[in-house]
PDB file of C-alpha atoms in Angstrom:
ATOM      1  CA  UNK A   1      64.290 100.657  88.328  1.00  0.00           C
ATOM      2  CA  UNK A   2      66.607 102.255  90.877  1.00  0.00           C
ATOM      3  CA  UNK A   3      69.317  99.755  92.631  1.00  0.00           C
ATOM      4  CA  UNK A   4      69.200  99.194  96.295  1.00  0.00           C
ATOM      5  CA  UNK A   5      71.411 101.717  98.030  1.00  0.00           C
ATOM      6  CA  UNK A   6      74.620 100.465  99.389  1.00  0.00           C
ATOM      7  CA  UNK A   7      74.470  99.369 103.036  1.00  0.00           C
ATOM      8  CA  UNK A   8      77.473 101.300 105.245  1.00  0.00           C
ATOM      9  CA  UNK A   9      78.953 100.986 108.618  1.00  0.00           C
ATOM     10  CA  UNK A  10      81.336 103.540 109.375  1.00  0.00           C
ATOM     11  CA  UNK A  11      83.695 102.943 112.374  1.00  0.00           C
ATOM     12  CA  UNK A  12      84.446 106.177 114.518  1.00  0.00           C
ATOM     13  CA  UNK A  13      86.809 107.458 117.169  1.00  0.00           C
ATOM     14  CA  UNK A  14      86.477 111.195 117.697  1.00  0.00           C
ATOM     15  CA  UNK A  15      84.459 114.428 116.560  1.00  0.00           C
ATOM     16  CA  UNK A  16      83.433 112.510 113.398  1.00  0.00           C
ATOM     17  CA  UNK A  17      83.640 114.954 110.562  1.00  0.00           C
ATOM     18  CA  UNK A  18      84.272 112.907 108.141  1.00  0.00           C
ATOM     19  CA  UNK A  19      81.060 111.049 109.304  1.00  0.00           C
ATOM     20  CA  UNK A  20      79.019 114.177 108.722  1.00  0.00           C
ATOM     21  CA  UNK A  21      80.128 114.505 105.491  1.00  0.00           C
ATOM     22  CA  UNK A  22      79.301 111.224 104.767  1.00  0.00           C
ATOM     23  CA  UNK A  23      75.639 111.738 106.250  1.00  0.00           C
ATOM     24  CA  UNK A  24      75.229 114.941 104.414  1.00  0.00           C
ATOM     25  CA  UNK A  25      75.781 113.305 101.158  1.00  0.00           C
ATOM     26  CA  UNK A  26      73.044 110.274 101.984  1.00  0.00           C
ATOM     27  CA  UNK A  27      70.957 112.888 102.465  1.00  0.00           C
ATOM     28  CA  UNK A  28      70.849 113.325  98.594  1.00  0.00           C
ATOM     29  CA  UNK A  29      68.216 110.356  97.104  1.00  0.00           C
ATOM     30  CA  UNK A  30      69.928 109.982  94.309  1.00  0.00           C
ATOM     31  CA  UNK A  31      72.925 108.666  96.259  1.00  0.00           C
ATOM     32  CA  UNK A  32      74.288 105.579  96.083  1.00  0.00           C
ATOM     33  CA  UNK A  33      74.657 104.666  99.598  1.00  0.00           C
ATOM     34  CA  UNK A  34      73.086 105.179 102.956  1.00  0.00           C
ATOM     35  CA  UNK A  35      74.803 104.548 106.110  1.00  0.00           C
ATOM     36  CA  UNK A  36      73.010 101.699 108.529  1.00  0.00           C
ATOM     37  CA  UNK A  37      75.248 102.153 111.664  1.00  0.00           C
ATOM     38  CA  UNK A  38      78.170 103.958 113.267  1.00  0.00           C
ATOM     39  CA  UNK A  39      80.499 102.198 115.919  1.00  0.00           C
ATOM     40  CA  UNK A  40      82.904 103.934 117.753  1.00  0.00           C
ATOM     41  CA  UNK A  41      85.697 102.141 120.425  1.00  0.00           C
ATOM     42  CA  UNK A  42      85.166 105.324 122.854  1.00  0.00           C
ATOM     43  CA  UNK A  43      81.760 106.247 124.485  1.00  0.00           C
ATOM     44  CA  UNK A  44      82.873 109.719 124.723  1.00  0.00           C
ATOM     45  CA  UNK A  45      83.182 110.188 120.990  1.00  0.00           C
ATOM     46  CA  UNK A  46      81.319 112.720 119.556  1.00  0.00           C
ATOM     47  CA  UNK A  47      80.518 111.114 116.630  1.00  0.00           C
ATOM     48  CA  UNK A  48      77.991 108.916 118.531  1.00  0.00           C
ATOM     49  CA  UNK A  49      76.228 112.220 118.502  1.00  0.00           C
ATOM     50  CA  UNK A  50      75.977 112.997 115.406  1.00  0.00           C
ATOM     51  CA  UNK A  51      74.525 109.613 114.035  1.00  0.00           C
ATOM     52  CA  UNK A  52      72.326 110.012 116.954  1.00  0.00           C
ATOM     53  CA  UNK A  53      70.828 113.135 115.398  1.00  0.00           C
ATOM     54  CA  UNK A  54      70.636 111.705 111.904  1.00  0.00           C
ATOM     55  CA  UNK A  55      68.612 109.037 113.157  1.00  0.00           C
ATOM     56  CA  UNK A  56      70.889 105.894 112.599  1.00  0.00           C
ATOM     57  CA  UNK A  57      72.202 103.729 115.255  1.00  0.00           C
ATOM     58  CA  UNK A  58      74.626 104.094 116.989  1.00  0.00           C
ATOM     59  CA  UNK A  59      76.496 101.195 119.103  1.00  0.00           C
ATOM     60  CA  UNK A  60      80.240 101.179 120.852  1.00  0.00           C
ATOM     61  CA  UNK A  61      82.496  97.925 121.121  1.00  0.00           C
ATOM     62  CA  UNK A  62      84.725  98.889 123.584  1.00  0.00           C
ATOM     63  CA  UNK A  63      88.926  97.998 122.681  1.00  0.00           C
ATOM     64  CA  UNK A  64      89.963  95.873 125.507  1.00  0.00           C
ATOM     65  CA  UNK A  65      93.647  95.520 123.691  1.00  0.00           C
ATOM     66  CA  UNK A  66      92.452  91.975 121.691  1.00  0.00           C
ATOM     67  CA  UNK A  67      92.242  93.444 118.120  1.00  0.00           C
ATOM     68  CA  UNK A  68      91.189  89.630 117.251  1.00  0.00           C
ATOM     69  CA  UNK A  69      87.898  89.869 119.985  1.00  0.00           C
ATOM     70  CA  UNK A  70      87.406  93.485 118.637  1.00  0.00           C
ATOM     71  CA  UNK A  71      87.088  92.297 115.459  1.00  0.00           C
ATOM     72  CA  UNK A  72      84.609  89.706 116.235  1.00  0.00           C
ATOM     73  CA  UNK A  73      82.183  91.796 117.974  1.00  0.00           C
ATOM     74  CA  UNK A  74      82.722  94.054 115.866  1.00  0.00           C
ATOM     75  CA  UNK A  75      81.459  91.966 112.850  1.00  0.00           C
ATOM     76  CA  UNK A  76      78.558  90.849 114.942  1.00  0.00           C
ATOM     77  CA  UNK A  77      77.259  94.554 115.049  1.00  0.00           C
ATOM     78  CA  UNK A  78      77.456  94.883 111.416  1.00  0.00           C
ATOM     79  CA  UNK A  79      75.981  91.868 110.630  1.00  0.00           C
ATOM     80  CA  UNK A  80      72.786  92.590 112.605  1.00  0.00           C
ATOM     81  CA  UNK A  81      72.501  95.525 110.515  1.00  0.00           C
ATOM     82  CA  UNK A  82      73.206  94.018 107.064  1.00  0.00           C
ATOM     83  CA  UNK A  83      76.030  96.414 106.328  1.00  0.00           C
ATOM     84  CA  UNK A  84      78.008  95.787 102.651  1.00  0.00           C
ATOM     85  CA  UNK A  85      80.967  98.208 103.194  1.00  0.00           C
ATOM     86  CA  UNK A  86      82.504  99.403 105.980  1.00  0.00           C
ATOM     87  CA  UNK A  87      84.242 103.155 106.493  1.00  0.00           C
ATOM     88  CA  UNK A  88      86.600 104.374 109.067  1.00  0.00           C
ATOM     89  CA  UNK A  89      86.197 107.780 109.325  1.00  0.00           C
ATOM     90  CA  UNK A  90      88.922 109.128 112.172  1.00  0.00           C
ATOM     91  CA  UNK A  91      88.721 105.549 113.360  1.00  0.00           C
ATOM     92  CA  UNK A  92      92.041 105.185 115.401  1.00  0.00           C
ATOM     93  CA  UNK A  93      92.914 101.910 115.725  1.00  0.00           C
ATOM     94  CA  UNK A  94      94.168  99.011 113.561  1.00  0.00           C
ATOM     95  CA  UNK A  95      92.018  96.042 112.508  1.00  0.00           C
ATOM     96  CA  UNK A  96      92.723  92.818 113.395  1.00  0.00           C
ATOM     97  CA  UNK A  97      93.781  90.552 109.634  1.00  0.00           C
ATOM     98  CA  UNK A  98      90.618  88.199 110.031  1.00  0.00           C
ATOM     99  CA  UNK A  99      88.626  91.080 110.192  1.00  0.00           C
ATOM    100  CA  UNK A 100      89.639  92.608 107.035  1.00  0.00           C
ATOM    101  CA  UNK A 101      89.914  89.343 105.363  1.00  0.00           C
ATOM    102  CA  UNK A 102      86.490  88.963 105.898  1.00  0.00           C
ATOM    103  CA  UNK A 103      85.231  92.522 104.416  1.00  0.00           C
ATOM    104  CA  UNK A 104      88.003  92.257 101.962  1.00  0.00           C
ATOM    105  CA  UNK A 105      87.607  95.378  99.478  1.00  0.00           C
ATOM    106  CA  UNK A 106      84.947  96.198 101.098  1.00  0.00           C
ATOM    107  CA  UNK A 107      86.902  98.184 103.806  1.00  0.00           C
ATOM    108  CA  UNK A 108      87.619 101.995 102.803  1.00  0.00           C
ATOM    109  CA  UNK A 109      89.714 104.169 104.806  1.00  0.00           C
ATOM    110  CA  UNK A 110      90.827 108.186 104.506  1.00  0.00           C
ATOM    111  CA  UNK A 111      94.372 109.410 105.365  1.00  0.00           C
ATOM    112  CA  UNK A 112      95.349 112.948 105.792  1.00  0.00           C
ATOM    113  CA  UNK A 113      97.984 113.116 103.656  1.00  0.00           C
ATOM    114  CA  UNK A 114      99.214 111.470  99.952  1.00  0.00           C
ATOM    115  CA  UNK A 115     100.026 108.077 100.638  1.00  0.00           C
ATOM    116  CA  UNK A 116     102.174 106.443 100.461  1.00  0.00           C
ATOM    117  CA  UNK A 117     104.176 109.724 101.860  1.00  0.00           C
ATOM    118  CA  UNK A 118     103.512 110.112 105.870  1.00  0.00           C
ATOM    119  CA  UNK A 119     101.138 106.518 106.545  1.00  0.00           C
ATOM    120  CA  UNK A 120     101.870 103.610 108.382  1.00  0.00           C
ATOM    121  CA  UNK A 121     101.477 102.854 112.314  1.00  0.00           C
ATOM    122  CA  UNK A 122     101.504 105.817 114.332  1.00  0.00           C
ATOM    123  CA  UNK A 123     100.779 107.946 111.973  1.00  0.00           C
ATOM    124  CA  UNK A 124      97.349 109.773 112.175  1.00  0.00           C
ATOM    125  CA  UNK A 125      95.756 113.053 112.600  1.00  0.00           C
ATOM    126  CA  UNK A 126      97.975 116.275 114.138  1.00  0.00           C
ATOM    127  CA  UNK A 127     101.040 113.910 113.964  1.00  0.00           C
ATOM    128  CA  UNK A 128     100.587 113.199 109.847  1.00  0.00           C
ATOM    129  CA  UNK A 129     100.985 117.117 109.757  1.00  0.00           C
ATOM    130  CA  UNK A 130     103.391 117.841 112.064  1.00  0.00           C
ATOM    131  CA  UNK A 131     105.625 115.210 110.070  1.00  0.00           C
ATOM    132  CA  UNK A 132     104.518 117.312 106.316  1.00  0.00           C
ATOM    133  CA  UNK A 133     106.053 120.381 107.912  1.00  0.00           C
ATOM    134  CA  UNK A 134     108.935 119.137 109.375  1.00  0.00           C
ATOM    135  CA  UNK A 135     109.935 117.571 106.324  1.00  0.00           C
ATOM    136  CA  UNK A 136     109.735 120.497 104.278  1.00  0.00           C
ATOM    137  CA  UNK A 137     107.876 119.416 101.734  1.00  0.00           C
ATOM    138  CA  UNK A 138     105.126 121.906  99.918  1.00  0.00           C
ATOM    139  CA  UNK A 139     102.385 119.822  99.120  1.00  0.00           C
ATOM    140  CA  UNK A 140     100.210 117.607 101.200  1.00  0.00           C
ATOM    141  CA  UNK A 141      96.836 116.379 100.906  1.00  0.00           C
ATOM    142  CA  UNK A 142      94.365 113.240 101.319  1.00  0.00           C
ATOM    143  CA  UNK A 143      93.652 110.103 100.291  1.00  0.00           C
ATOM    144  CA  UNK A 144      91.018 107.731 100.572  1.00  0.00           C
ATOM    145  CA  UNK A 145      92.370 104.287  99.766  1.00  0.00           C
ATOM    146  CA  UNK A 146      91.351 100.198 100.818  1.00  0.00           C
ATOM    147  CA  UNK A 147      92.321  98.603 103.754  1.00  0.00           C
ATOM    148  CA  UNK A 148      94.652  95.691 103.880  1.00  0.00           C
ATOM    149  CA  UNK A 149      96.523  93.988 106.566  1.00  0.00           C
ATOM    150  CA  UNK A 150      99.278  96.321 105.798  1.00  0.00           C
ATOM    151  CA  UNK A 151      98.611  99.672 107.860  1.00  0.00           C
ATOM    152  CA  UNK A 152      97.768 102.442 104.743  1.00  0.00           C
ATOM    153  CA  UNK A 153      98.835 100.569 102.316  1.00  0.00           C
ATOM    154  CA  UNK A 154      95.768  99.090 100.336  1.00  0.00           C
ATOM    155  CA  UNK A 155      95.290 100.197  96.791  1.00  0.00           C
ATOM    156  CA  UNK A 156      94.512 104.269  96.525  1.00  0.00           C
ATOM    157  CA  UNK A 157      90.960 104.833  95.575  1.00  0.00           C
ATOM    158  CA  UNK A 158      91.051 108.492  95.123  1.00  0.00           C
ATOM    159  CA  UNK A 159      93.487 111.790  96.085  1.00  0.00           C
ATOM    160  CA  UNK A 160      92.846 115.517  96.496  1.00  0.00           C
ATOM    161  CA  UNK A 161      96.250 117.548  96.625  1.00  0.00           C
ATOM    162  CA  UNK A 162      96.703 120.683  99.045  1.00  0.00           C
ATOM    163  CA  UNK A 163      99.545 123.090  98.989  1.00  0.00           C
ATOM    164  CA  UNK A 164     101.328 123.743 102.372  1.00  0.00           C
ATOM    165  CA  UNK A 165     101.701 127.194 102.580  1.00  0.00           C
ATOM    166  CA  UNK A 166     104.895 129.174 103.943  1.00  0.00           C
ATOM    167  CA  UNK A 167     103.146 130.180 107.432  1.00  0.00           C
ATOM    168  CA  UNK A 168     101.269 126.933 108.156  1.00  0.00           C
ATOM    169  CA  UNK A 169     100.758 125.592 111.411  1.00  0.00           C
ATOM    170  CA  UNK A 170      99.295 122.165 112.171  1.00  0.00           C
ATOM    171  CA  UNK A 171      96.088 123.565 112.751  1.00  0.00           C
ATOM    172  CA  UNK A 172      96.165 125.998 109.552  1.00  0.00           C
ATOM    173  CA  UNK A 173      97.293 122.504 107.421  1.00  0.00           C
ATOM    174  CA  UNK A 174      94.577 120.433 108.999  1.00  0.00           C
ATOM    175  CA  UNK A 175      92.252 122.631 108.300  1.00  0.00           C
ATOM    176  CA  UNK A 176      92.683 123.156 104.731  1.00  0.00           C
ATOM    177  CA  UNK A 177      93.118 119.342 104.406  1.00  0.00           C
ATOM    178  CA  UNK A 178      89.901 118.261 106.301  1.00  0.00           C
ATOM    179  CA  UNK A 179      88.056 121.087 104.021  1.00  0.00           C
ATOM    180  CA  UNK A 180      89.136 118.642 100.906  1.00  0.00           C
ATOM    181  CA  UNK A 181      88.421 115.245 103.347  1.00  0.00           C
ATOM    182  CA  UNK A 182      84.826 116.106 103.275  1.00  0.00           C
ATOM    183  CA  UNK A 183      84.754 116.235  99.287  1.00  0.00           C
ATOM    184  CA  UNK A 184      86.651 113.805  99.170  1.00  0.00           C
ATOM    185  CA  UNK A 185      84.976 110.880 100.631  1.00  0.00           C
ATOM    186  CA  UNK A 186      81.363 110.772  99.252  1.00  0.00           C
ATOM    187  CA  UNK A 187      82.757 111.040  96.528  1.00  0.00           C
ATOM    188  CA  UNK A 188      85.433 107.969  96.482  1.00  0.00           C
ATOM    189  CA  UNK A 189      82.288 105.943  98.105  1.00  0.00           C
ATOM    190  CA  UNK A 190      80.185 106.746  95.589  1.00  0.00           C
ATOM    191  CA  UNK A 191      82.873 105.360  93.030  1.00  0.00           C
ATOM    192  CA  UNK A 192      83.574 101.769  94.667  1.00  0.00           C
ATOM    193  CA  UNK A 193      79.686 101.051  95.822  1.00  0.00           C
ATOM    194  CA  UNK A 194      78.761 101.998  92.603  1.00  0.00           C
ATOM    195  CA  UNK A 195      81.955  99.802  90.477  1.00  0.00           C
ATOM    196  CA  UNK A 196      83.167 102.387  89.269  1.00  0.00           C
ATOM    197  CA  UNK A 197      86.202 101.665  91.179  1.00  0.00           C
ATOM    198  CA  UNK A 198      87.052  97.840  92.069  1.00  0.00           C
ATOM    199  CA  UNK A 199      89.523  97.066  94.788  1.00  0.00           C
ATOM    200  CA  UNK A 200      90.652  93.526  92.731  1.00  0.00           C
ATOM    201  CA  UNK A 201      91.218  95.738  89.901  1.00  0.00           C
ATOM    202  CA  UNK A 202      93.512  98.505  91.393  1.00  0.00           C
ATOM    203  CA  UNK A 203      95.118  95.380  93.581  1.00  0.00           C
ATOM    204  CA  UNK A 204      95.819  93.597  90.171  1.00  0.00           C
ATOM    205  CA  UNK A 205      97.720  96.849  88.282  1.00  0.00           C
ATOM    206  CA  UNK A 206     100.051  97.163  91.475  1.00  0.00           C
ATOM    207  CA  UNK A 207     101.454  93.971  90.807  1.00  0.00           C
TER     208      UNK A 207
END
């Protein structure tokens, strides 16, 4: 008998591409996981849209600088819908500690670059690569890892390298790198709801 499909939430704050990807891949019935609601801190995000159009709901819990009353409302939403893990996909701001305690491992999170190298606060989207080319470096990347308390620094669930070319811009970089996001993150979901990959496990071999 087939398992029940993992429940997700997946937390937005822009176009939501990432979000597509993941809706694309729930698409599949064989998939592990099917996504139960999106919630995004600004009502002009586009992402609202999109789970809109695929039929799931759709709420926003607006950021009224109290990442502690954030997180509580936030939690409400997801509880009304029974979700079991919880995505940020572009989701721009930084979750208050009782929050993640309370999904602990259950809270995944993708990062346009190769953590550890260009995370922490501040860093996200354009600015990530805008710091890979002034540093020089020629390879970049993703990674979809856990959330902690720490900002990007939870155990890494899963990486896709990407060269940086000679001519890139930021847009040419991003590009390539949110081509490999969308791969990326079905497929590192697909690993943890299914065990495959188990936050207390990768937590336990960093010590």
């Amino acid at each position: 008998m087939r398992r029940p499909r993992a429940r997700l939430a997946v937390l937005v704050s822009g176009r939501g591409t990432n979000l597509q990807a993941i809706l694309d891949a729930t698409r599949d019935p064989d998939y592990p996981a099917e996504v139960v609601v999106v919630v995004s801190d600004r009502p002009g995000a586009y992402a609202l849209e999109r789970a809109r159009q695929a039929g799931v709901p759709a709420y926003v819990v607006p950021w009224r600088k109290d990442p502690k009353e954030f997180g509580v409302r936030l939690a409400e939403v997801l509880e009304r819908h029974g979700a079991q893990w919880v995505c940020l996909a572009g989701f721009l701001r930084i979750l208050d500690p009782e929050f993640v305690e309370r999904y602990r491992g259950r809270i995944l999170n993708i990062h346009p670059s190769l953590l550890p190298a260009f995370g922490g606060k501040g860093m996200y989207g354009e600015r990530v690569h805008q710091a890979v080319l002034q540093a020089g470096v020629r390879e970049s990347g993703c990674t979809v890892h856990f959330v902690t308390a720490e900002v990007d620094a939870g155990p890494v669930v899963a990486q896709v390298r990407v060269p940086v070319l000679p001519d890139d811009t930021v847009e040419t970089l991003a590009r390539r790198v949110a081509e490999q996001e969308h791969r990326l993150y079905p497929e590192a979901i697909r690993r943890v709801v299914t065990g495959e990959v188990r936050f207390e496990e990768l937590a336990q071999s960093r010590r």
